[in-house]
Coordinates of C-alpha atoms in Angstrom, one line a residue:
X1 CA -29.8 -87.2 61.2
X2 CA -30.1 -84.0 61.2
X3 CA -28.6 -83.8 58.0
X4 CA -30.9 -85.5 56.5
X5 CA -33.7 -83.5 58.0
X6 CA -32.2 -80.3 56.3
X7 CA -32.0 -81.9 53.1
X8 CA -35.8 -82.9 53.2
X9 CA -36.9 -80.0 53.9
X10 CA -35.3 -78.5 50.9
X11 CA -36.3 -81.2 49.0
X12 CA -39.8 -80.5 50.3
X13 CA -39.8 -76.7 49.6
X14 CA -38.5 -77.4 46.1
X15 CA -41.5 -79.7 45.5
X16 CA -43.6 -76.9 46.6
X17 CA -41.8 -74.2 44.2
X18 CA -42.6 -76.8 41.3
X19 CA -46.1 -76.8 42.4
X20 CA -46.6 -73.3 42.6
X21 CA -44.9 -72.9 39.1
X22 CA -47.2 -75.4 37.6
X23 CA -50.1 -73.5 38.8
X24 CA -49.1 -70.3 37.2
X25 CA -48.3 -71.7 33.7
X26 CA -51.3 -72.0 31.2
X27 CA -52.7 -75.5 29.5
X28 CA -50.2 -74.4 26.6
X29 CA -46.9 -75.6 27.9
X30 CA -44.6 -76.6 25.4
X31 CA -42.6 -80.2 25.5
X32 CA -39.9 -78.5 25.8
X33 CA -41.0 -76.9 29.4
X34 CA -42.0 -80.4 30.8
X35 CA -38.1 -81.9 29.6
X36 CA -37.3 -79.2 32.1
X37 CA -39.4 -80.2 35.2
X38 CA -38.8 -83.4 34.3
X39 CA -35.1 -83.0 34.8
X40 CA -35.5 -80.9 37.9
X41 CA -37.8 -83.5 39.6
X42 CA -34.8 -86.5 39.0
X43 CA -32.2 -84.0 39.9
X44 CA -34.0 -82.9 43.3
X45 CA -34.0 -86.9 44.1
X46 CA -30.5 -87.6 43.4
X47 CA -29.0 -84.4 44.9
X48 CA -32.0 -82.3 46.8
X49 CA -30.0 -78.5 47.0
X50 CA -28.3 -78.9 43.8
X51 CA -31.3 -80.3 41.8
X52 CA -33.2 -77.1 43.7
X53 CA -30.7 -75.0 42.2
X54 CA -30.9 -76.4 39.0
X55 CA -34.3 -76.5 38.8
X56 CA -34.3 -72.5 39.8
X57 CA -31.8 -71.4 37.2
X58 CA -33.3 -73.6 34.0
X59 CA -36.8 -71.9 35.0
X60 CA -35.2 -68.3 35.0
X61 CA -33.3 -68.7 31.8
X62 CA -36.6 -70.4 30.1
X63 CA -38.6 -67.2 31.1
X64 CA -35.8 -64.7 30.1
X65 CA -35.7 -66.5 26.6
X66 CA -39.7 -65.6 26.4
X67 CA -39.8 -63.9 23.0
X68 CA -41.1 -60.3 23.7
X69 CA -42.6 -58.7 20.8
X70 CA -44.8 -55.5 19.7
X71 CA -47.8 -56.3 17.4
X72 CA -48.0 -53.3 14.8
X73 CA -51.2 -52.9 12.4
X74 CA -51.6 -49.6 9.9
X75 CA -52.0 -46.4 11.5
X76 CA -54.7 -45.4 8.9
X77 CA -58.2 -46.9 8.3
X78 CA -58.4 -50.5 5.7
X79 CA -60.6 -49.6 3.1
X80 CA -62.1 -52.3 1.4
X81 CA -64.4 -52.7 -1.4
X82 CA -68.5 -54.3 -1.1
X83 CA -68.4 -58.1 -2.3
X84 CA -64.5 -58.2 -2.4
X85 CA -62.2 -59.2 -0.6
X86 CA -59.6 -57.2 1.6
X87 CA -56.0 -58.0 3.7
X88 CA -56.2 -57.4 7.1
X89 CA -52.2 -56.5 7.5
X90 CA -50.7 -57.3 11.2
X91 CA -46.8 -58.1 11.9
X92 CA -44.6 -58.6 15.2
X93 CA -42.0 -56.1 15.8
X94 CA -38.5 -57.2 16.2
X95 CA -39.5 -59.8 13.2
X96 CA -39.6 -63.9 14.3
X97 CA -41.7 -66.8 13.8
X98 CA -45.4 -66.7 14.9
X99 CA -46.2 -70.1 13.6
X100 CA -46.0 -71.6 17.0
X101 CA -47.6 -68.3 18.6
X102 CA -51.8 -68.2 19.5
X103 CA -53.2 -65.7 16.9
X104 CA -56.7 -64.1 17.5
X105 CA -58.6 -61.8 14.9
X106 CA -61.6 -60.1 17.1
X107 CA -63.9 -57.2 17.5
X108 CA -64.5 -55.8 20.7
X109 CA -65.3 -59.3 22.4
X110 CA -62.2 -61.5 23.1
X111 CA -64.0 -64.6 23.4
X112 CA -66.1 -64.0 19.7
X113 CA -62.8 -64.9 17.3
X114 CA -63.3 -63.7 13.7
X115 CA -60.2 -66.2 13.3
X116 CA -58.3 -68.4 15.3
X117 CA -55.3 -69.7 14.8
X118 CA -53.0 -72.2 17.7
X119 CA -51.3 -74.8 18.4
X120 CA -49.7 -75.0 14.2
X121 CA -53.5 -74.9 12.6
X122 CA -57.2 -72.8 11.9
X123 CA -59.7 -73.1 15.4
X124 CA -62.8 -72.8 13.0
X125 CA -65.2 -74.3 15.7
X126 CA -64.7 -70.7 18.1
X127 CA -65.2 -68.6 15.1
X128 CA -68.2 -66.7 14.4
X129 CA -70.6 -68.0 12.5
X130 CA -71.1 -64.7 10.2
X131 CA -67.4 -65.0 9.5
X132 CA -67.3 -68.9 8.6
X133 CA -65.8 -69.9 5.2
X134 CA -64.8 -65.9 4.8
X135 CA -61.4 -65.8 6.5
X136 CA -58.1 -67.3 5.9
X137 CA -54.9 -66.5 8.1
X138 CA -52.1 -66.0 5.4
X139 CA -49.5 -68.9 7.0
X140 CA -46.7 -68.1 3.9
X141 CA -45.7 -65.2 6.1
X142 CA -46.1 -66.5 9.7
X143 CA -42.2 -67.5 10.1
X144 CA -41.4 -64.1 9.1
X145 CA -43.7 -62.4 11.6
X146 CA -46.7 -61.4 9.2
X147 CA -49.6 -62.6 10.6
X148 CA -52.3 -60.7 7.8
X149 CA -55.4 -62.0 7.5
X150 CA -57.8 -62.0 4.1
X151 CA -61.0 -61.4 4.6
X152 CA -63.4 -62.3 1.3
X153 CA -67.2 -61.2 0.2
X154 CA -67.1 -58.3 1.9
X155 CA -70.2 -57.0 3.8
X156 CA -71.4 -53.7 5.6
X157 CA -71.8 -55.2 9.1
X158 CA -68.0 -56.1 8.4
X159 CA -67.0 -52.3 8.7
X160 CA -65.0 -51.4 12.2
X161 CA -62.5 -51.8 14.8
X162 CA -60.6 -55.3 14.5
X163 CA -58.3 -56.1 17.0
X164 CA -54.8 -58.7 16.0
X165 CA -54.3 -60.5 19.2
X166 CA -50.5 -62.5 19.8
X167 CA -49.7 -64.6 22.6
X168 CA -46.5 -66.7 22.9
X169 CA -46.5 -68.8 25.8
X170 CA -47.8 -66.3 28.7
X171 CA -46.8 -63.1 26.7
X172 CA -49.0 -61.5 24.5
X173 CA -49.6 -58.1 22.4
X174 CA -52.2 -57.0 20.4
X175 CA -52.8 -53.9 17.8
X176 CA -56.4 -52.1 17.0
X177 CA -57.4 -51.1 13.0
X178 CA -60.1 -50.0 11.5
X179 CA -61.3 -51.3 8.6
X180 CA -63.7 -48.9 6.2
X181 CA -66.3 -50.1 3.8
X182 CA -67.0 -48.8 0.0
X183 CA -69.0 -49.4 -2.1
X184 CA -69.4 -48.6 -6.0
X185 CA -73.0 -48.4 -7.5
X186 CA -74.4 -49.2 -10.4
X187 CA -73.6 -46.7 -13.6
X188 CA -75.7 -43.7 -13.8
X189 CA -79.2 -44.7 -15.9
X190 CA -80.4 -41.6 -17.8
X191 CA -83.9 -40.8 -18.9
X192 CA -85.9 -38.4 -20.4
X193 CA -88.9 -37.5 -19.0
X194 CA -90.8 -35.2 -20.8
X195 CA -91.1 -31.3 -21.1
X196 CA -90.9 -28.8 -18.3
X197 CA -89.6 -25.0 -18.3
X198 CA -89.5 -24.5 -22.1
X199 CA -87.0 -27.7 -21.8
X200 CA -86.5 -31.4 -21.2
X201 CA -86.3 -33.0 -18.3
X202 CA -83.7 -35.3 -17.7
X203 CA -83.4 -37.8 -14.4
X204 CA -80.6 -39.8 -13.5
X205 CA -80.8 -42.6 -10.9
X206 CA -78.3 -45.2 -9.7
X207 CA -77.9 -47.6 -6.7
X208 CA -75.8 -49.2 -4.1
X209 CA -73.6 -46.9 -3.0
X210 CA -71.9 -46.4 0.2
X211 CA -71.3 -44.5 1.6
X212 CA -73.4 -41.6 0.6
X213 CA -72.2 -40.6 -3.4
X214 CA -71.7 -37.0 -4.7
X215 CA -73.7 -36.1 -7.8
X216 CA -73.0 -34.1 -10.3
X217 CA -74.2 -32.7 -13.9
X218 CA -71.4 -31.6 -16.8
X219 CA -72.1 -30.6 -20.3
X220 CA -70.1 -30.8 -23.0
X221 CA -67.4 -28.1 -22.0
X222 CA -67.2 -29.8 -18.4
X223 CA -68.5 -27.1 -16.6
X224 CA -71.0 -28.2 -13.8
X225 CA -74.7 -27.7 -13.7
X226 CA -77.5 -26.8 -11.6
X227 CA -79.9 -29.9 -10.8
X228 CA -83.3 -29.8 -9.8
X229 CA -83.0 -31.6 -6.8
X230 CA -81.2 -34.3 -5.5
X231 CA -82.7 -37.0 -3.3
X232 CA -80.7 -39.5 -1.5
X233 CA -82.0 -42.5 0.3
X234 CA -80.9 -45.9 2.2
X235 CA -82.3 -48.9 1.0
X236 CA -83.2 -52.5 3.1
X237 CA -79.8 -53.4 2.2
X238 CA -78.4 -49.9 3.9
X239 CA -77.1 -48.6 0.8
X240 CA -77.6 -45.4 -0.7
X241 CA -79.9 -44.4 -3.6
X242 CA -79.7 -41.6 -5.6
X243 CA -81.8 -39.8 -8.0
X244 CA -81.6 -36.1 -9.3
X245 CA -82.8 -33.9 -12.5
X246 CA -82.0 -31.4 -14.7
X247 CA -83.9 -29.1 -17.4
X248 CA -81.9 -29.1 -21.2
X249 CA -82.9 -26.1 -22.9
X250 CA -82.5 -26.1 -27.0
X251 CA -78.8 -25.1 -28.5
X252 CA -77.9 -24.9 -24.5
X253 CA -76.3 -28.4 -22.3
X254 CA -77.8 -30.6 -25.0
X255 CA -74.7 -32.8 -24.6
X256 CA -75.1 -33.7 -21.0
X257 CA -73.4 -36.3 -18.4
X258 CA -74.3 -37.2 -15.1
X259 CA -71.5 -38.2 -12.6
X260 CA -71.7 -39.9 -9.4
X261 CA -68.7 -39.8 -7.0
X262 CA -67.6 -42.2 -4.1
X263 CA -65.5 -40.0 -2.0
X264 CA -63.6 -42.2 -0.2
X265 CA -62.4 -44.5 -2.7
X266 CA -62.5 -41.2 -5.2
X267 CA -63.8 -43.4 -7.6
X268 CA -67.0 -42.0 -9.7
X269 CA -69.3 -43.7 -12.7
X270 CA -70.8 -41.5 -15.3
X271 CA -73.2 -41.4 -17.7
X272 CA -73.9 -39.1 -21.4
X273 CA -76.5 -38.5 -23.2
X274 CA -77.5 -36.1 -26.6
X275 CA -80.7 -34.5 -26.9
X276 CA -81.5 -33.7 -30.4
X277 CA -82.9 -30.7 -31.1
X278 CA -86.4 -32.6 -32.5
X279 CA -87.0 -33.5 -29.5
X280 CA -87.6 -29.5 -28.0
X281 CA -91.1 -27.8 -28.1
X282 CA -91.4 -25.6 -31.2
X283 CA -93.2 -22.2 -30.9
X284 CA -93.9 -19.7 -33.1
X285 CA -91.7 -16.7 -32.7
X286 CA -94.4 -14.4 -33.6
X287 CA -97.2 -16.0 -31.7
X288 CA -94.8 -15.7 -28.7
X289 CA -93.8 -11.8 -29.2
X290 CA -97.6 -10.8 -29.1
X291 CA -98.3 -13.0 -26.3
X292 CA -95.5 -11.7 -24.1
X293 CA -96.3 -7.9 -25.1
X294 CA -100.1 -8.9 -24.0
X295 CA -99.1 -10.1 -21.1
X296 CA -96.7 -7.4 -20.2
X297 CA -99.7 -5.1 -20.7
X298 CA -101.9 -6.8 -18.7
X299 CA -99.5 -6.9 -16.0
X300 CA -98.2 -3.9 -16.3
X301 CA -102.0 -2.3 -15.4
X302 CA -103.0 -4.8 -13.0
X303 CA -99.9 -3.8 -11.0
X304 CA -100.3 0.1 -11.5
X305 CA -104.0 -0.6 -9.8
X306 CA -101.9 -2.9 -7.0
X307 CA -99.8 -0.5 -6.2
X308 CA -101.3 2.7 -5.6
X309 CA -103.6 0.1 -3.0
X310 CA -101.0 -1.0 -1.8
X311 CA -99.0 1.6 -1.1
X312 CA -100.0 2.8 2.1
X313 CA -99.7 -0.5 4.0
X314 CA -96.5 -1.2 2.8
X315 CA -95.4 1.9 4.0
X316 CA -96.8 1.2 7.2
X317 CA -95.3 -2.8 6.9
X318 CA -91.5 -0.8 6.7
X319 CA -91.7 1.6 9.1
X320 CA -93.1 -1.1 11.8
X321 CA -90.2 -3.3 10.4
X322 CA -87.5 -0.7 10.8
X323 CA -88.8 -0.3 13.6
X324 CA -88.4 -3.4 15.2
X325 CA -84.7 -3.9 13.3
X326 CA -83.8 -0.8 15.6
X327 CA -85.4 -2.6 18.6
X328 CA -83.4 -5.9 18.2
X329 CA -80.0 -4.2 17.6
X330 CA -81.0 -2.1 20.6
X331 CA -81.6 -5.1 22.6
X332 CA -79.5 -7.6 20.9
X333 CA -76.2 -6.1 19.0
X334 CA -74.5 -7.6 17.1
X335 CA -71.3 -8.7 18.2
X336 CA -68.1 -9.2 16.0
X337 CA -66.5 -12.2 17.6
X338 CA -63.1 -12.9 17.5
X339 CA -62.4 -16.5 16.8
X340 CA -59.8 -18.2 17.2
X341 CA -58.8 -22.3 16.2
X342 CA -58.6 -24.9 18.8
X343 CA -55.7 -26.9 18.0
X344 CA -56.8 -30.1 20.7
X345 CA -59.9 -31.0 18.0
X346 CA -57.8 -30.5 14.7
X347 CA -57.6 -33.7 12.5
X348 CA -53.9 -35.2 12.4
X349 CA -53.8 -33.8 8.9
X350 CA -54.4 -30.0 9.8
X351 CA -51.7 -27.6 9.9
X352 CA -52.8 -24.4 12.4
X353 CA -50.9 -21.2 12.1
X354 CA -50.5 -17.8 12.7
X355 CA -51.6 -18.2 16.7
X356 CA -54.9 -20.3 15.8
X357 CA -56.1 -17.9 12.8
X358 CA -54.9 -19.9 9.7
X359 CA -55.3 -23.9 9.1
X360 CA -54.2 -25.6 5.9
X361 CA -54.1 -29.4 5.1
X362 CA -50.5 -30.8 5.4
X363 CA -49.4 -33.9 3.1
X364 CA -48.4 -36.4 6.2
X365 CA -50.1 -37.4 9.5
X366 CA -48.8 -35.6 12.2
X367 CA -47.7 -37.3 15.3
X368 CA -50.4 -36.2 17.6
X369 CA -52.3 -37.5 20.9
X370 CA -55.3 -39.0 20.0
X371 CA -58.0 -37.4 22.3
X372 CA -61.3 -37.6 22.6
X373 CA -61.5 -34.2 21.6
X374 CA -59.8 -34.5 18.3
X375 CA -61.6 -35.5 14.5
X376 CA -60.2 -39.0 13.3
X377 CA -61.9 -38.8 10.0
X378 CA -63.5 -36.0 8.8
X379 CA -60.6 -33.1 8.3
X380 CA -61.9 -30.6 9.9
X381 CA -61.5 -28.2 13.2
X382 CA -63.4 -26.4 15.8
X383 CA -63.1 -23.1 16.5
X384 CA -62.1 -22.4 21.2
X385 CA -65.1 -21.2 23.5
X386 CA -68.0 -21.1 21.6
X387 CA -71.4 -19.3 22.3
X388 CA -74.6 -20.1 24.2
X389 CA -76.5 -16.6 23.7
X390 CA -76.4 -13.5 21.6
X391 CA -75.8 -12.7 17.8
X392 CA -72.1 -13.0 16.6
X393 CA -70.4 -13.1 13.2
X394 CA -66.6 -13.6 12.2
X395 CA -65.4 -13.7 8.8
X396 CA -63.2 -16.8 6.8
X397 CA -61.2 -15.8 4.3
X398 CA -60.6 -18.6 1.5
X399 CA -57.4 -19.4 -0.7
X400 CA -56.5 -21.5 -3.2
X401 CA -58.6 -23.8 -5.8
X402 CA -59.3 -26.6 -3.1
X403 CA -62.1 -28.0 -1.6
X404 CA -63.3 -26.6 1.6
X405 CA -66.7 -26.0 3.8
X406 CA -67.0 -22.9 6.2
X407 CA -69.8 -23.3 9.2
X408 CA -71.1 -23.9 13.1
X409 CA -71.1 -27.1 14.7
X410 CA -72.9 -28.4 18.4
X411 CA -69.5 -28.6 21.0
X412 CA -70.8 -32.1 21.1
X413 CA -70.6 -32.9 17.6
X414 CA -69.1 -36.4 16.7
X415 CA -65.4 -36.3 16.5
X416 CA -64.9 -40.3 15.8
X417 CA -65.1 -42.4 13.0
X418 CA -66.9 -41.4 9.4
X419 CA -69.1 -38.2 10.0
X420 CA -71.7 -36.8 7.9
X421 CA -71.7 -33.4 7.2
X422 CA -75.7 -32.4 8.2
X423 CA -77.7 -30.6 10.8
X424 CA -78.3 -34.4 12.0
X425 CA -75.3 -34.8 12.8
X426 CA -74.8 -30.8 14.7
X427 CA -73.1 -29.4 11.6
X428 CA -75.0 -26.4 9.7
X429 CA -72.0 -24.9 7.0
X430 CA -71.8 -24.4 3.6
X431 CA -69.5 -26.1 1.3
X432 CA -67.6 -25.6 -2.2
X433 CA -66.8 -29.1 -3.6
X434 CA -63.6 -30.5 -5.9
X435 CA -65.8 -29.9 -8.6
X436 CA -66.6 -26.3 -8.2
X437 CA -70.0 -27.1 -7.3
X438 CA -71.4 -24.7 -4.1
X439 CA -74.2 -26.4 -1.6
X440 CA -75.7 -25.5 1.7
X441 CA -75.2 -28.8 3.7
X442 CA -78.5 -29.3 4.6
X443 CA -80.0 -33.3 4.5
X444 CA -80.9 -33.4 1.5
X445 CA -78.0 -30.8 0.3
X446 CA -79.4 -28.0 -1.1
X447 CA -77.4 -26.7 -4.4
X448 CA -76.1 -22.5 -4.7
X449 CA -76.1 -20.6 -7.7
X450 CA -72.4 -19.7 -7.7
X451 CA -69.7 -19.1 -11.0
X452 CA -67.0 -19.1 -9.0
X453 CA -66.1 -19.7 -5.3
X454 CA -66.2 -16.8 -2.6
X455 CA -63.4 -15.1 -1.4
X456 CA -64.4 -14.3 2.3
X457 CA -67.5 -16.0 3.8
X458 CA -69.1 -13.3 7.2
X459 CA -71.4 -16.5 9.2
X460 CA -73.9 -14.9 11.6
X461 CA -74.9 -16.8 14.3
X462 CA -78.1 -15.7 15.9
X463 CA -78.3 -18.0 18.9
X464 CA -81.3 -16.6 20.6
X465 CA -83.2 -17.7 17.1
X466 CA -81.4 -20.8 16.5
X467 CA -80.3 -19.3 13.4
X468 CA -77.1 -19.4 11.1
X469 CA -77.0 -16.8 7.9
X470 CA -73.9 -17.0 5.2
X471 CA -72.9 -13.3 3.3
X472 CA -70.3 -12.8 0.5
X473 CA -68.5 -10.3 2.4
X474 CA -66.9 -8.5 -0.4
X475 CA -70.5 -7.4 -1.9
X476 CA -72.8 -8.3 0.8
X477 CA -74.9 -10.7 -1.2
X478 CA -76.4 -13.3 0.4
X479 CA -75.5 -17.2 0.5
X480 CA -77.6 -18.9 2.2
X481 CA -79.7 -18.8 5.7
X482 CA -80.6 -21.8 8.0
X483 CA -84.1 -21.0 8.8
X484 CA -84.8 -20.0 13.0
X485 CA -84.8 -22.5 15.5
X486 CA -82.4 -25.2 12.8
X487 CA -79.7 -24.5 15.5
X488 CA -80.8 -26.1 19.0
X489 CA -79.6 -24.7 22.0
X490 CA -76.5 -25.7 24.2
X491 CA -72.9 -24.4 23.5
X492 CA -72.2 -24.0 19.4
X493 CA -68.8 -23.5 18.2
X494 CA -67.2 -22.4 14.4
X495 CA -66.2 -25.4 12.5
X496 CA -64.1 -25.6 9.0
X497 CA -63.4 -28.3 7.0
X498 CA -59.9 -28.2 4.7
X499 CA -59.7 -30.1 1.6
X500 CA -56.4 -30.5 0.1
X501 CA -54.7 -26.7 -2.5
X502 CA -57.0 -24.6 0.2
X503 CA -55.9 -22.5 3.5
X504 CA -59.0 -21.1 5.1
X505 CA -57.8 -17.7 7.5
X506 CA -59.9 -16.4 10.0
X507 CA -60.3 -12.3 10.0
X508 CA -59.7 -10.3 12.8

């Protein structure tokens, strides 16, 4: 008897361990699992402790034969091409079969599938509808552990994190990408729009680029040249528009191009165009000579008569201006601030050297943690502390033929994900392209007159005045001056920006 009641209550407490393991399993139990229980139950009739037993040991083993895997996507951003199609590529770690495996393409929502895939076929009724009839889970590779998904007719609201979600049974993975969207305008349309300066003018205009193109103007030899103005623009389908000018003067750029340059696919269209040399104003020489020499003349006495008049107040103007130079320095010095690189917001790609005064651009992604504080996209670096009041300046010193922008940036500039390089944004610098081409980033970019690229850069920052000046230190000439009050107030730091064949040093 009481035998018996020992073996029902263990009978009874296995009953209640089945229980308690079907609670915990999810609605996808294999048929393999329920061969299991089903054994257990008839075993725990027949022979209560030894069916118990049994039962115990065939549920540990099951759980210790769970496949555990690590899901692995691409360390750097998917780039993919407007109204193409891209791979998303995703594959377990140790490789093995996924084809029985729940598979889930999402954004940042878990329960909003771009694609999924379970129980051996496609879930299309869960997917989103913006994504219906544009995906396709590759299943040639799923028994090797590739579980890639295509994604066709590629759109801008497409662009951003994706997240490849695994689950076998109750054990699941998942990796994060980032997928980045291009696009490649139409080619370059040239006209000529009449005469202006003594030459023609000549506009170039293209559309539906993303993200914002570079524009340039070559002639013949290949050397670049100076445009009138460049405007840039978004239109209803948020892709940029560009149109920019140039003057052709006679026997000077009458062979002409117009290039425009999607930097992250560095992929660029251009356009040519010959001007003949009907097509130029004719003057006669003679007529001109005695109209300049007139004029001259005319000048010439006008500002004889100007200048005596003027001379006192002008005299007056510099000594009150002298004056008040000698005040402000007085009141506000200048200070020469040593600077020094911060190597926790450097891009993966930077090399820092030389205790924080040198940075260069290394070939391979460096292994580093990836902060909040550091860029992601943009390769570039802040400079530690940063100022709040005064007027500082520190000099860069520039090697090699590379690309490479030298400036200030807000301490709460963006660090993630594609920045543009504007007072927008909290960046104020100047910049000298692939190309050779110098501009003051300002939105739109203003072009420098510049043959060739400066050796050392002096940046003042006037932060009382909100104000950022760039000198050629070698001659003192002046590059270019953000007007007062373009930098806000709040903490502002040196920022560079390394393109690759350039090493930017810091002067102490």
């Amino acid at each position: 008897m009481d035998e018996d009641f020992r073996n029902l209550g263990t009978s009874e407490r296995a009953q209640n361990c089945s229980k308690a393991y079907f609670q915990d399993v999810s609605d996808q139990v294999t048929m393999k699992k329920m061969k299991v229980l089903s054994f257990c139950h008839s075993s725990r009739s027949s022979f209560p402790l030894p069916g118990f037993i049994v039962f115990f040991l065939t549920c540990y083993v099951h759980k210790m034969e769970s496949a555990t895997f690590t899901v692995i996507g691409p360390r750097d951003p998917v780039t993919a091409i407007l109204g193409q199609e891209t791979v998303l590529p995703c594959h377990l770690s140790p490789r093995m079969s996924a084809a029985n495996m729940e598979v889930r393409w999402f954004h940042s929502e878990f329960s909003t599938a771009v694609h999924l895939y379970r129980d051996g076929k496609d879930q299309y009724e869960r997917q989103m509808p913006e994504y219906q009839g544009r995906t396709e889970l590759l299943k040639a590779g799923l028994t090797d552990g590739n579980v890639h998904l295509r994604l066709l007719n590629i759109r801008r609201s497409d662009e951003g994190q994706y997240h490849c979600f695994v689950q076998d049974d109750t054990f699941y993975e998942e990796a994060v990408l980032e997928l980045w969207i291009a696009g490649l305008g139409s080619a370059p349309l040239l006209s000529v729009e009449g005469h202006q300066d003594g030459g023609i003018r000549v506009v170039c205009r293209s559309a539906g680029w993303y993200p914002e193109p570079e524009v340039l103007w070559r002639n013949l030899n290949g050397r670049h040249l100076p445009s009138l103005s460049v405007t840039k623009s978004q239109g209803d389908n948020s892709l940029f528009e560009t149109e920019t000018a140039v003057i052709v003067t006679e026997h000077l750029n009458q062979n002409l191009s117009s290039c425009i340059r999607n930097t992250v696919l560095n992929q660029e269209k251009e356009s040519a165009v010959y001007i003949a040399d009907p097509f130029f104003p004719k003057v006669n020489p003679w007529m001109v000579g005695l109209s300049v020499i007139l004029v001259v003349l005319l000048c010439c006495i006008g500002l004889t008569g100007y200048l005596f008049k003027m001379k006192g107040k002008l005299t007056e103007e510099v000594e009150k201006r002298d004056n008040e130079i000698r005040w402000r320095r007085s009141v506000a010095p200048i200070e020469e601030a040593n600077v020094t690189l911060d190597p926790d917001t450097a891009h993966p790609h930077l090399i820092l050297t030389e205790a924080g005064k040198s940075v260069t651009r290394g070939d391979t992604w460096q292994d580093l943690p990836d902060t909040p504080e550091r860029f992601d996209s943009r390769v570039c670096v802040l400079g530690c502390g940063g100022f709040t009041a005064g007027r500082h300046c520190w000099e860069v010193e520039v090697e090699g033929a590379g690309g490479w922008a030298v400036g200030v940036a807000r301490e709460s500039v963006r660090r993630k994900g594609r920045i543009r390089c504007s007072p927008e944004e909290g960046i104020w610098a100047v910049e000298w392209d692939w190309w050779g081409q110098f501009w003051a980033l300002t939105s739109p970019v203003t072009p420098l007159t510049r043959s060739r690229a400066p050796s050392r850069i002096r940046v003042c920052l006037d932060c009382d005045r909100g104000q950022v000046t760039f000198i050629e230190a070698g001659d003192e000439a002046p590059i270019f001056t953000f007007p007062p009050g373009s930098v806000p107030g709040g903490r502002i730091r040196p920022w560079l920006w390394v393109r690759g064949g350039s090493r930017l040093r810091l002067c102490p």
